[in-house]
Amino acid sequence: MTDTPPDHLAINPASPFHDAALLERGIGVRFKGSERTDVDEYCISEGWIRVALGKKVDRKGNSLTVKLNGEVEVWFLDAGKSADDASEGVAQADAAKTSE
């Protein structure tokens, strides 16, 4: 898997930009310099995020959202963990070899 998140991603399963496998990895979003955890959808190239508007819902039960424009940075939350896990595995293997 690549360590570059997609340009456009949504958490709504009905969206054509939804990708469950990428969402399981965890996505971090920084918007206008502050980290956001309430992002429903983002687009890096167009420079916007979509966030829920409180607990308001439309008549079909979907949450109402607002589109905010600004600088968007995105990264995988598990990107650092996979490198750490790999280095821990090597360290444990080296320790096992030296104890034998």
Coordinates of N, CA and C in Angstrom, one line a residue:
M1 N 0.8 -1.2 0.0 CA 0.0 0.0 0.0 C 0.9 1.2 0.0
T2 N 0.4 2.3 -0.6 CA 1.2 3.5 -0.7 C 0.9 4.3 0.6
D3 N 1.8 5.2 0.9 CA 1.7 6.1 2.1 C 1.2 7.5 1.7
T4 N 0.6 7.6 0.5 CA 0.0 8.8 0.0 C -1.5 8.7 0.0
P5 N -2.2 9.5 0.9 CA -3.6 9.4 0.9 C -4.2 9.9 -0.4
P6 N -5.4 9.5 -0.8 CA -6.1 9.9 -2.0 C -6.4 11.4 -2.0
D7 N -6.6 12.0 -3.2 CA -6.9 13.4 -3.3 C -8.3 13.7 -2.7
H8 N -9.2 12.8 -2.8 CA -10.6 13.0 -2.4 C -11.1 11.7 -1.7
L9 N -11.6 11.9 -0.5 CA -12.1 10.8 0.3 C -13.3 11.2 1.1
A10 N -14.3 10.3 1.2 CA -15.5 10.5 2.0 C -15.8 9.4 2.9
I11 N -16.4 9.6 4.1 CA -16.8 8.6 5.0 C -18.2 8.0 4.7
N12 N -19.0 8.7 3.9 CA -20.3 8.2 3.6 C -20.2 7.1 2.6
P13 N -20.7 5.9 2.9 CA -20.7 4.7 2.0 C -21.4 4.9 0.7
A14 N -22.3 5.8 0.6 CA -23.1 6.1 -0.6 C -22.3 6.9 -1.6
S15 N -21.2 7.5 -1.1 CA -20.4 8.4 -2.0 C -19.5 7.6 -2.9
P16 N -19.2 8.1 -4.1 CA -18.3 7.4 -5.0 C -16.9 7.5 -4.6
F17 N -16.6 8.4 -3.6 CA -15.2 8.6 -3.1 C -15.0 7.9 -1.8
H18 N -15.9 7.0 -1.4 CA -15.7 6.2 -0.2 C -14.8 5.0 -0.4
D19 N -13.9 4.8 0.5 CA -13.0 3.6 0.4 C -12.8 3.1 1.8
A20 N -13.4 2.0 2.2 CA -13.4 1.5 3.5 C -12.0 1.0 4.0
A21 N -11.3 0.5 3.1 CA -9.9 0.0 3.4 C -9.0 1.1 3.8
L22 N -9.1 2.3 3.2 CA -8.3 3.4 3.5 C -8.8 4.0 4.8
L23 N -10.1 4.0 5.1 CA -10.6 4.6 6.3 C -10.2 3.8 7.5
E24 N -10.0 2.4 7.3 CA -9.6 1.6 8.4 C -8.2 1.9 8.9
R25 N -7.4 2.4 8.0 CA -6.0 2.8 8.3 C -6.0 4.0 9.2
G26 N -7.0 4.8 9.1 CA -7.0 6.1 9.8 C -6.5 7.2 9.0
I27 N -7.2 8.3 8.9 CA -6.8 9.5 8.2 C -6.7 10.7 9.1
G28 N -5.6 11.4 9.1 CA -5.5 12.6 9.8 C -5.7 13.8 8.9
V29 N -6.4 14.8 9.3 CA -6.7 16.0 8.4 C -6.3 17.2 9.2
R30 N -5.5 18.1 8.6 CA -5.2 19.4 9.1 C -5.8 20.4 8.1
F31 N -6.6 21.3 8.7 CA -7.3 22.3 7.9 C -7.0 23.7 8.4
K32 N -6.4 24.5 7.6 CA -5.9 25.9 8.0 C -5.0 25.8 9.2
G33 N -4.2 24.8 9.3 CA -3.2 24.7 10.3 C -3.6 24.1 11.6
S34 N -4.9 23.7 11.8 CA -5.4 23.0 13.0 C -5.9 21.6 12.6
E35 N -5.6 20.7 13.5 CA -6.0 19.3 13.2 C -7.5 19.1 13.5
R36 N -8.2 18.5 12.5 CA -9.7 18.3 12.6 C -10.0 16.8 12.7
T37 N -10.9 16.5 13.6 CA -11.3 15.1 13.7 C -12.8 14.9 13.2
D38 N -13.5 15.9 12.8 CA -14.9 15.9 12.5 C -15.1 16.0 11.0
V39 N -14.2 15.6 10.2 CA -14.3 15.8 8.7 C -15.0 14.6 8.1
D40 N -16.1 14.9 7.3 CA -16.8 13.9 6.6 C -16.3 13.6 5.2
E41 N -15.7 14.6 4.6 CA -15.2 14.5 3.2 C -14.2 15.6 3.0
Y42 N -13.2 15.3 2.2 CA -12.2 16.3 1.9 C -11.7 16.2 0.4
C43 N -11.1 17.3 -0.1 CA -10.5 17.3 -1.4 C -9.3 18.2 -1.3
I44 N -8.1 17.6 -1.5 CA -6.9 18.3 -1.4 C -6.7 19.3 -2.5
S45 N -6.9 18.8 -3.8 CA -6.6 19.6 -4.9 C -7.5 20.9 -5.0
E46 N -8.8 20.7 -4.6 CA -9.7 21.8 -4.6 C -9.7 22.7 -3.4
G47 N -9.0 22.2 -2.3 CA -8.8 22.9 -1.1 C -10.1 23.1 -0.2
W48 N -10.8 22.0 0.0 CA -12.0 22.1 0.9 C -12.2 20.9 1.7
I49 N -13.0 21.0 2.8 CA -13.4 19.9 3.6 C -14.9 20.1 3.8
R50 N -15.6 19.0 4.2 CA -17.0 19.0 4.5 C -17.2 18.4 5.9
V51 N -17.9 19.2 6.7 CA -18.1 18.8 8.1 C -19.6 18.9 8.4
A52 N -20.0 18.0 9.4 CA -21.4 18.0 9.8 C -21.7 19.3 10.5
L53 N -23.0 19.7 10.4 CA -23.5 20.9 10.9 C -24.3 20.6 12.2
G54 N -23.5 20.3 13.3 CA -24.1 19.9 14.5 C -24.8 18.5 14.4
K55 N -26.0 18.4 15.0 CA -26.7 17.1 14.9 C -27.9 17.2 14.0
K56 N -27.9 18.2 13.2 CA -29.0 18.4 12.2 C -29.0 17.4 11.1
V57 N -30.2 16.9 10.8 CA -30.3 15.9 9.7 C -31.4 16.3 8.7
D58 N -31.3 15.8 7.5 CA -32.3 16.1 6.5 C -33.5 15.1 6.7
R59 N -34.4 15.2 5.8 CA -35.6 14.3 5.9 C -35.3 12.9 5.7
K60 N -34.2 12.5 5.1 CA -33.8 11.1 4.9 C -32.9 10.6 6.0
G61 N -32.5 11.4 6.9 CA -31.7 11.0 8.0 C -30.2 11.2 7.8
N62 N -29.8 11.8 6.7 CA -28.4 12.2 6.5 C -28.1 13.5 7.2
S63 N -26.9 13.5 7.8 CA -26.5 14.7 8.5 C -26.3 15.9 7.5
L64 N -26.6 17.1 7.9 CA -26.4 18.3 7.1 C -24.9 18.7 7.2
T65 N -24.3 19.0 6.1 CA -22.9 19.4 6.1 C -22.7 20.8 5.6
V66 N -21.5 21.3 5.9 CA -21.1 22.6 5.4 C -19.7 22.4 4.8
K67 N -19.5 23.1 3.7 CA -18.2 23.0 2.9 C -17.4 24.2 3.3
L68 N -16.2 23.9 3.8 CA -15.2 25.0 4.2 C -14.0 25.0 3.3
N69 N -13.6 26.2 2.8 CA -12.5 26.3 1.9 C -11.3 26.7 2.6
G70 N -10.1 26.2 2.3 CA -8.8 26.5 2.9 C -7.8 25.5 2.5
E71 N -6.6 25.6 3.2 CA -5.5 24.7 2.9 C -5.8 23.4 3.7
V72 N -5.7 22.3 2.9 CA -5.9 20.9 3.5 C -4.7 20.1 3.4
E73 N -4.3 19.5 4.5 CA -3.2 18.5 4.6 C -3.7 17.2 5.1
V74 N -3.3 16.1 4.5 CA -3.9 14.8 4.9 C -2.7 13.8 5.0
W75 N -2.9 12.9 6.0 CA -1.9 11.8 6.2 C -2.5 10.6 6.8
F76 N -1.9 9.4 6.7 CA -2.4 8.2 7.3 C -1.9 8.2 8.7
L77 N -2.8 7.9 9.6 CA -2.4 7.8 11.1 C -1.6 6.6 11.4
D78 N -1.7 5.5 10.6 CA -0.9 4.3 10.9 C 0.5 4.3 10.2
A79 N 0.8 5.4 9.5 CA 2.1 5.4 8.7 C 3.3 5.3 9.6
G80 N 3.3 6.0 10.7 CA 4.4 6.0 11.7 C 4.4 4.7 12.4
K81 N 3.2 4.1 12.7 CA 3.2 2.8 13.5 C 3.8 1.7 12.7
S82 N 3.5 1.6 11.4 CA 4.0 0.5 10.6 C 5.6 0.5 10.6
A83 N 6.2 1.6 10.6 CA 7.6 1.7 10.6 C 8.1 1.3 12.0
D84 N 7.4 1.8 13.0 CA 7.8 1.4 14.4 C 7.7 -0.1 14.6
D85 N 6.6 -0.6 14.2 CA 6.3 -2.1 14.3 C 7.4 -2.9 13.6
A86 N 7.8 -2.5 12.5 CA 8.9 -3.2 11.7 C 10.2 -3.1 12.5
S87 N 10.5 -1.9 13.0 CA 11.8 -1.8 13.7 C 11.8 -2.6 15.0
E88 N 10.6 -2.7 15.7 CA 10.5 -3.5 16.9 C 10.6 -5.0 16.6
G89 N 10.1 -5.4 15.5 CA 10.2 -6.8 15.1 C 11.7 -7.2 14.8
V90 N 12.4 -6.3 14.2 CA 13.9 -6.5 14.0 C 14.6 -6.5 15.3
A91 N 14.3 -5.6 16.2 CA 15.0 -5.6 17.5 C 14.7 -6.9 18.3
Q92 N 13.4 -7.4 18.2 CA 13.1 -8.6 18.9 C 13.8 -9.8 18.3
A93 N 13.9 -9.8 17.0 CA 14.6 -10.9 16.3 C 16.1 -10.9 16.7
D94 N 16.7 -9.7 16.7 CA 18.1 -9.6 17.1 C 18.3 -10.0 18.6
A95 N 17.4 -9.7 19.4 CA 17.5 -10.1 20.8 C 17.4 -11.6 21.0
A96 N 16.5 -12.2 20.2 CA 16.3 -13.7 20.2 C 17.6 -14.4 19.7
K97 N 18.3 -13.8 18.7 CA 19.5 -14.4 18.2 C 20.6 -14.3 19.2
T98 N 20.7 -13.2 19.9 CA 21.8 -13.1 20.8 C 21.6 -13.9 22.1
S99 N 20.3 -14.2 22.4 CA 20.1 -15.0 23.6 C 20.3 -16.5 23.3
E100 N 20.3 -16.9 22.1 CA 20.6 -18.3 21.7 C 22.0 -18.7 21.8

